[in-house]
Coordinates of C-alpha atoms in Angstrom, one line a residue:
M29 CA 150.2 107.4 123.9
R30 CA 147.3 107.9 126.3
K31 CA 146.2 110.9 124.3
K32 CA 146.2 109.0 121.0
A33 CA 144.2 106.2 122.6
F34 CA 141.7 108.7 124.0
L35 CA 141.3 110.3 120.5
S36 CA 140.7 106.9 118.9
F37 CA 138.1 106.2 121.5
L38 CA 136.4 109.5 120.9
M39 CA 136.4 108.8 117.2
V40 CA 134.6 105.5 117.8
V41 CA 132.0 107.1 120.0
M42 CA 131.4 109.9 117.3
L43 CA 131.0 107.2 114.6
L44 CA 128.5 105.3 116.7
I45 CA 126.4 108.4 117.3
S46 CA 126.5 109.2 113.6
A47 CA 125.3 105.8 112.7
G48 CA 122.6 105.9 115.2
C49 CA 121.2 109.1 113.6
G50 CA 121.0 107.4 110.2
S51 CA 121.6 108.7 106.8
G52 CA 119.0 111.0 105.2
D53 CA 120.7 111.7 101.9
S54 CA 122.2 108.3 100.9
G55 CA 120.9 106.5 97.8
S56 CA 121.7 104.1 95.1
S57 CA 124.8 104.0 92.8
N58 CA 123.1 106.4 90.6
G59 CA 123.0 109.0 93.4
K60 CA 119.3 108.8 93.8
G61 CA 117.8 108.0 97.3
T62 CA 114.9 108.8 99.5
D63 CA 114.5 112.1 101.2
S64 CA 115.7 112.4 104.8
G65 CA 113.0 111.8 107.5
A66 CA 112.2 109.9 110.6
S67 CA 113.7 106.5 110.9
P68 CA 111.5 103.4 111.1
E69 CA 110.6 102.5 114.7
G70 CA 112.8 99.9 116.4
S71 CA 116.3 99.5 117.6
K72 CA 119.1 100.2 115.1
G73 CA 122.2 98.4 114.1
T74 CA 121.3 95.0 115.6
G75 CA 119.0 93.2 113.1
R76 CA 119.0 91.3 110.0
L77 CA 116.4 90.9 107.2
T78 CA 116.1 88.6 104.2
V79 CA 114.0 90.0 101.3
Y80 CA 112.7 88.0 98.4
S81 CA 111.8 90.4 95.4
P82 CA 110.9 90.2 91.8
N83 CA 111.4 94.0 91.4
Q84 CA 114.0 95.5 89.2
A85 CA 117.4 96.3 90.7
E86 CA 116.9 100.0 90.0
I87 CA 113.9 100.0 92.4
N88 CA 115.2 97.6 95.0
N89 CA 118.7 99.0 95.4
P90 CA 118.1 102.6 96.6
I91 CA 115.2 101.6 98.8
I92 CA 117.1 98.8 100.5
K93 CA 120.3 100.9 100.8
E94 CA 118.3 103.6 102.4
F95 CA 116.6 101.2 104.9
Q96 CA 120.0 99.8 105.8
D97 CA 121.5 103.3 106.3
R98 CA 118.6 104.5 108.5
T99 CA 118.2 101.4 110.6
G100 CA 121.5 99.6 110.7
I101 CA 119.5 96.5 109.8
Q102 CA 121.5 94.4 107.3
V103 CA 119.4 93.2 104.3
Q104 CA 120.0 90.1 102.2
L105 CA 118.2 90.4 98.9
I106 CA 117.1 87.4 96.9
S107 CA 116.1 88.3 93.4
G108 CA 114.0 86.3 90.9
G109 CA 110.7 86.0 89.1
T110 CA 107.4 86.3 91.1
G111 CA 106.3 82.8 90.4
E112 CA 109.7 81.3 91.1
L113 CA 110.1 83.1 94.4
L114 CA 106.5 82.3 95.5
K115 CA 107.2 78.6 94.9
R116 CA 110.3 79.0 97.0
V117 CA 108.2 80.6 99.8
E118 CA 105.9 77.6 99.6
A119 CA 108.7 75.0 99.7
E120 CA 110.3 76.6 102.7
A121 CA 107.0 76.9 104.6
S122 CA 108.2 74.6 107.5
N123 CA 111.4 76.5 107.8
P124 CA 111.2 80.0 106.3
L125 CA 114.5 81.4 105.0
G126 CA 113.0 84.7 104.1
D127 CA 111.2 87.5 106.0
V128 CA 109.6 89.8 103.4
F129 CA 108.2 89.3 99.9
F130 CA 108.8 92.7 98.3
G131 CA 106.8 93.2 95.0
G132 CA 104.5 91.2 92.7
G133 CA 100.9 91.8 92.1
Q134 CA 98.2 91.8 94.8
E135 CA 96.6 88.8 93.3
S136 CA 99.9 86.8 93.6
H137 CA 100.0 87.7 97.3
D138 CA 96.4 86.7 97.7
A139 CA 97.0 83.4 96.0
Y140 CA 99.8 82.5 98.5
K141 CA 98.1 84.2 101.6
D142 CA 98.5 81.0 103.6
Y143 CA 102.3 81.5 103.6
F144 CA 102.1 85.2 104.7
E145 CA 101.7 86.7 108.1
P146 CA 98.8 89.3 108.5
Y147 CA 100.2 92.8 109.5
V148 CA 98.6 96.2 109.6
T149 CA 101.2 98.8 108.8
S150 CA 101.5 101.9 111.1
E151 CA 100.9 103.9 107.9
I152 CA 97.5 102.3 107.1
D153 CA 95.5 105.5 107.7
N154 CA 97.6 107.3 105.1
L155 CA 97.0 104.7 102.4
E156 CA 94.2 104.8 99.7
A157 CA 91.6 102.4 101.1
D158 CA 90.8 101.0 97.6
Y159 CA 94.3 99.7 97.4
T160 CA 94.6 98.0 100.8
D161 CA 94.0 94.4 101.7
P162 CA 90.8 93.7 103.7
G163 CA 92.4 90.5 104.8
Q164 CA 95.4 92.4 106.0
T165 CA 97.9 89.9 104.5
W166 CA 99.7 92.4 102.1
T167 CA 100.5 96.1 102.1
P168 CA 100.3 98.0 98.8
L169 CA 103.5 99.2 97.3
S170 CA 102.3 101.1 94.2
I171 CA 99.5 101.3 91.7
L172 CA 100.2 99.9 88.2
P173 CA 98.0 100.6 85.3
M174 CA 98.5 98.2 82.3
I175 CA 99.0 99.9 78.9
I176 CA 100.0 99.4 75.3
I177 CA 103.4 100.7 74.4
Y178 CA 104.4 101.5 70.8
N179 CA 107.4 102.5 69.0
Q180 CA 106.9 105.8 67.3
D181 CA 109.1 105.1 64.4
L182 CA 107.3 101.9 63.6
V183 CA 103.7 103.0 64.3
P184 CA 102.5 106.1 62.5
E185 CA 100.5 108.4 64.7
G186 CA 97.4 107.9 62.6
E187 CA 97.6 104.1 62.8
K188 CA 97.9 103.8 66.6
P189 CA 95.7 101.1 68.0
K190 CA 93.0 102.6 70.2
G191 CA 92.6 99.5 72.4
W192 CA 92.8 95.8 72.9
E193 CA 90.6 95.0 69.9
D194 CA 92.8 96.9 67.5
L195 CA 95.7 94.6 68.3
L196 CA 94.0 91.9 66.2
D197 CA 94.4 93.8 63.1
P198 CA 96.4 91.6 60.6
K199 CA 99.0 94.4 60.1
W200 CA 100.2 93.9 63.7
K201 CA 100.6 90.0 63.5
G202 CA 104.0 89.0 64.9
K203 CA 104.7 92.6 65.9
I204 CA 103.3 92.6 69.4
A205 CA 105.5 91.9 72.5
F206 CA 103.9 90.0 75.3
S207 CA 105.5 87.8 78.0
D208 CA 104.4 84.5 79.3
P209 CA 101.8 84.7 82.1
A210 CA 103.2 81.5 83.6
R211 CA 106.5 83.4 84.1
S212 CA 105.5 87.0 84.7
A213 CA 103.0 88.2 87.3
S214 CA 102.5 91.4 85.4
S215 CA 101.7 89.5 82.2
Y216 CA 99.2 87.5 84.1
T217 CA 97.5 90.7 85.2
Q218 CA 97.4 91.9 81.6
M219 CA 95.8 88.6 80.5
V220 CA 93.1 88.9 83.2
T221 CA 92.6 92.6 82.2
M222 CA 91.9 91.6 78.6
L223 CA 89.6 88.8 79.8
T224 CA 87.8 91.4 81.9
A225 CA 87.5 93.8 79.0
F226 CA 85.8 91.1 76.9
G227 CA 84.0 88.8 79.4
L228 CA 85.7 87.4 82.5
N229 CA 83.0 84.8 83.3
D230 CA 82.0 83.6 79.9
E231 CA 83.8 82.4 76.8
K232 CA 83.9 85.8 75.0
G233 CA 87.0 86.7 77.0
W234 CA 88.8 83.5 76.1
D235 CA 87.7 83.9 72.4
F236 CA 89.5 87.2 72.4
I237 CA 92.6 85.6 74.1
K238 CA 92.6 82.9 71.3
K239 CA 92.6 85.6 68.7
F240 CA 95.3 87.6 70.5
V241 CA 97.5 84.5 70.8
G242 CA 97.2 84.2 67.0
A243 CA 98.2 87.8 66.6
L244 CA 101.4 87.1 68.6
D245 CA 102.3 84.6 65.9
N246 CA 103.9 82.2 68.4
K247 CA 106.2 85.0 69.8
I248 CA 105.8 84.6 73.6
L249 CA 108.6 86.3 75.5
S250 CA 110.1 84.8 78.7
S251 CA 110.2 87.9 80.9
S252 CA 108.3 91.2 81.2
S253 CA 111.4 93.3 80.8
M254 CA 111.8 91.9 77.2
V255 CA 108.5 93.7 76.2
Y256 CA 109.4 97.3 76.7
K257 CA 113.1 96.7 75.7
G258 CA 111.9 95.0 72.6
V259 CA 109.6 97.8 71.6
A260 CA 112.2 100.5 72.4
D261 CA 114.8 98.6 70.3
K262 CA 112.4 98.3 67.4
E263 CA 112.1 94.4 67.6
F264 CA 108.4 94.9 68.1
A265 CA 106.0 97.8 67.0
L266 CA 103.7 97.2 70.0
G267 CA 103.8 95.7 73.5
I268 CA 101.7 95.2 76.6
T269 CA 103.4 96.3 79.7
S270 CA 102.9 98.5 82.9
E271 CA 102.7 102.2 82.9
D272 CA 105.9 102.8 84.8
A273 CA 108.1 100.8 82.5
A274 CA 107.0 102.8 79.5
L275 CA 107.2 106.1 81.4
R276 CA 110.9 105.4 82.4
Y277 CA 111.8 104.8 78.9
I278 CA 110.0 108.0 77.7
E279 CA 112.0 109.9 80.3
G280 CA 115.2 108.3 79.1
G281 CA 114.5 109.6 75.6
A282 CA 113.2 106.4 74.0
K283 CA 110.9 107.1 71.0
V284 CA 107.9 105.1 72.6
G285 CA 104.4 106.2 73.4
I286 CA 101.6 105.0 75.7
I287 CA 98.0 103.9 74.8
Y288 CA 95.4 103.6 77.5
P289 CA 93.1 101.1 76.0
E290 CA 89.6 102.5 75.1
E291 CA 87.9 99.4 76.4
G292 CA 89.5 100.0 79.8
T293 CA 92.5 98.7 81.7
S294 CA 93.3 97.5 85.2
A295 CA 95.1 99.7 87.8
R296 CA 95.8 97.2 90.6
A297 CA 98.4 97.3 93.2
D298 CA 101.7 95.4 93.6
A299 CA 102.4 94.6 97.1
L300 CA 104.7 93.4 99.9
S301 CA 104.1 90.8 102.6
I302 CA 105.7 89.3 105.7
M303 CA 106.4 85.6 105.4
K304 CA 104.6 83.4 108.0
G305 CA 107.1 82.2 110.6
A306 CA 109.7 85.0 109.6
K307 CA 112.7 84.8 111.9
N308 CA 113.2 88.6 111.8
L309 CA 109.6 89.6 112.4
E310 CA 110.2 93.0 114.0
E311 CA 112.6 93.9 111.3
A312 CA 110.2 92.9 108.6
K313 CA 107.5 95.1 110.2
Q314 CA 110.0 98.0 110.1
F315 CA 110.6 97.4 106.4
I316 CA 106.9 97.4 105.6
D317 CA 106.3 100.6 107.5
F318 CA 109.3 102.2 105.7
V319 CA 108.2 101.3 102.3
A320 CA 104.6 102.6 103.0
G321 CA 106.0 105.8 104.4
P322 CA 106.1 109.2 102.7
D323 CA 109.8 109.2 101.7
V324 CA 109.9 105.8 99.8
Q325 CA 106.4 106.6 98.3
S326 CA 107.7 109.9 97.0
L327 CA 110.7 108.2 95.5
I328 CA 108.5 105.5 93.9
Q329 CA 106.4 108.2 92.2
K330 CA 109.0 110.7 91.2
E331 CA 111.9 108.5 90.2
F332 CA 110.4 105.2 89.3
K333 CA 107.2 106.6 87.7
R334 CA 104.8 104.4 89.7
R335 CA 101.7 105.7 91.3
S336 CA 101.8 106.2 95.0
V337 CA 99.3 104.4 97.2
R338 CA 99.3 107.3 99.7
K339 CA 96.5 109.8 100.1
D340 CA 98.9 112.8 100.4
A341 CA 100.8 111.9 97.2
E342 CA 101.6 114.8 94.9
K343 CA 100.6 114.7 91.2
V344 CA 103.6 114.0 89.0
E345 CA 104.0 115.6 85.6
G346 CA 103.4 113.3 82.8
I347 CA 101.3 110.8 84.6
P348 CA 97.5 111.3 84.2
L349 CA 95.2 111.0 87.2
T350 CA 93.7 107.6 87.8
K351 CA 90.2 109.2 87.5
D352 CA 91.1 110.2 83.9
I353 CA 91.8 106.7 82.8
K354 CA 89.0 104.2 82.1
V355 CA 89.7 101.6 84.8
L356 CA 88.0 98.2 84.7
P357 CA 86.7 96.5 87.9
Y358 CA 89.6 94.1 88.2
D359 CA 88.4 91.0 90.1
T360 CA 91.4 90.2 92.4
E361 CA 89.6 87.2 94.0
W362 CA 88.9 85.6 90.6
A363 CA 92.5 86.3 89.5
S364 CA 93.9 84.7 92.6
N365 CA 91.5 81.7 92.8
N366 CA 91.8 80.9 89.1
K367 CA 95.4 81.6 88.4
D368 CA 96.7 78.0 87.9
E369 CA 93.7 77.1 85.6
A370 CA 93.9 80.4 83.6
V371 CA 97.7 80.1 83.0
A372 CA 97.3 76.5 82.1
R373 CA 94.5 77.3 79.6
F374 CA 96.7 80.1 78.0
T375 CA 99.4 77.6 77.6
R376 CA 97.1 75.0 75.9
I377 CA 96.0 77.8 73.6
V378 CA 99.6 78.7 72.7
T379 CA 100.6 75.0 72.2
G380 CA 97.6 74.4 70.0
Q381 CA 96.0 71.9 72.4
E382 CA 93.0 74.2 72.5
Q383 CA 91.6 75.9 69.4

């Protein structure tokens, strides 16, 4: 009996030692996870963390699972749209219920910077300086060029649009997938990108947007995921989306292609921030450092087809170097400071209140 009790005690000790060492090869339900490596700093097995995220499940699940496995910190994930979750952060400002906002464009984080806690990640020296926040409110997650996606069965090779202007061709009217900038942060980035290409600080940009809305023929989608799905499923010939979404569909065998607009496009960062007054501050810092670290950044690039923000990132087959794409000078400050009015004006154009 005493021998059996001793063996049970020994097994418990071994399990505790194993848990303390973390899991280097665990992953998501599809078997994919980050590579093994050093665990984030801090004590293991005692913390909790609440993460608000607009990211797709296939991105969140393996990253969060690996973080839990390595640290023992239990993560509660709250999913939703970027705008919806940011409004929730604002509403909870006096009593924050979340700790980390994981995803969403850098301009969205800038727009709500009063609700986030400045933090400089321990990985800062390894990150591309052009994609870090001078105000130290957010940490970059990945780099996301905006592109035109097309269905190869619906768009003959010789008729592919070369850029934004070509989308106004009457033959594409009603055949372009675009989501509502009021609901989608990536769609808002796409709208600002088009404004930048034709004139951000004058009416030329908005003149293009008015024509573009006409080309959409009142077909405004409610979520960004409906864009690439709609093009892949032949509901639309063309769509405006992020590069990573199109690349994942290409890798999955969908007959879609990518166009980098000849007028130029944006390649801004999506980001993550710590909520001001976070009740699990140290755990939140560990999560930021973990996501900015080499293992997660490698996973982001190789598996999710997003561009890493690290200086030491390897080139991935099928993804052109950023220097080989015409990148516009995306004005993050303008995008942040003018978001409410820009979205409202787009809505007025769509509803016919502004011609």
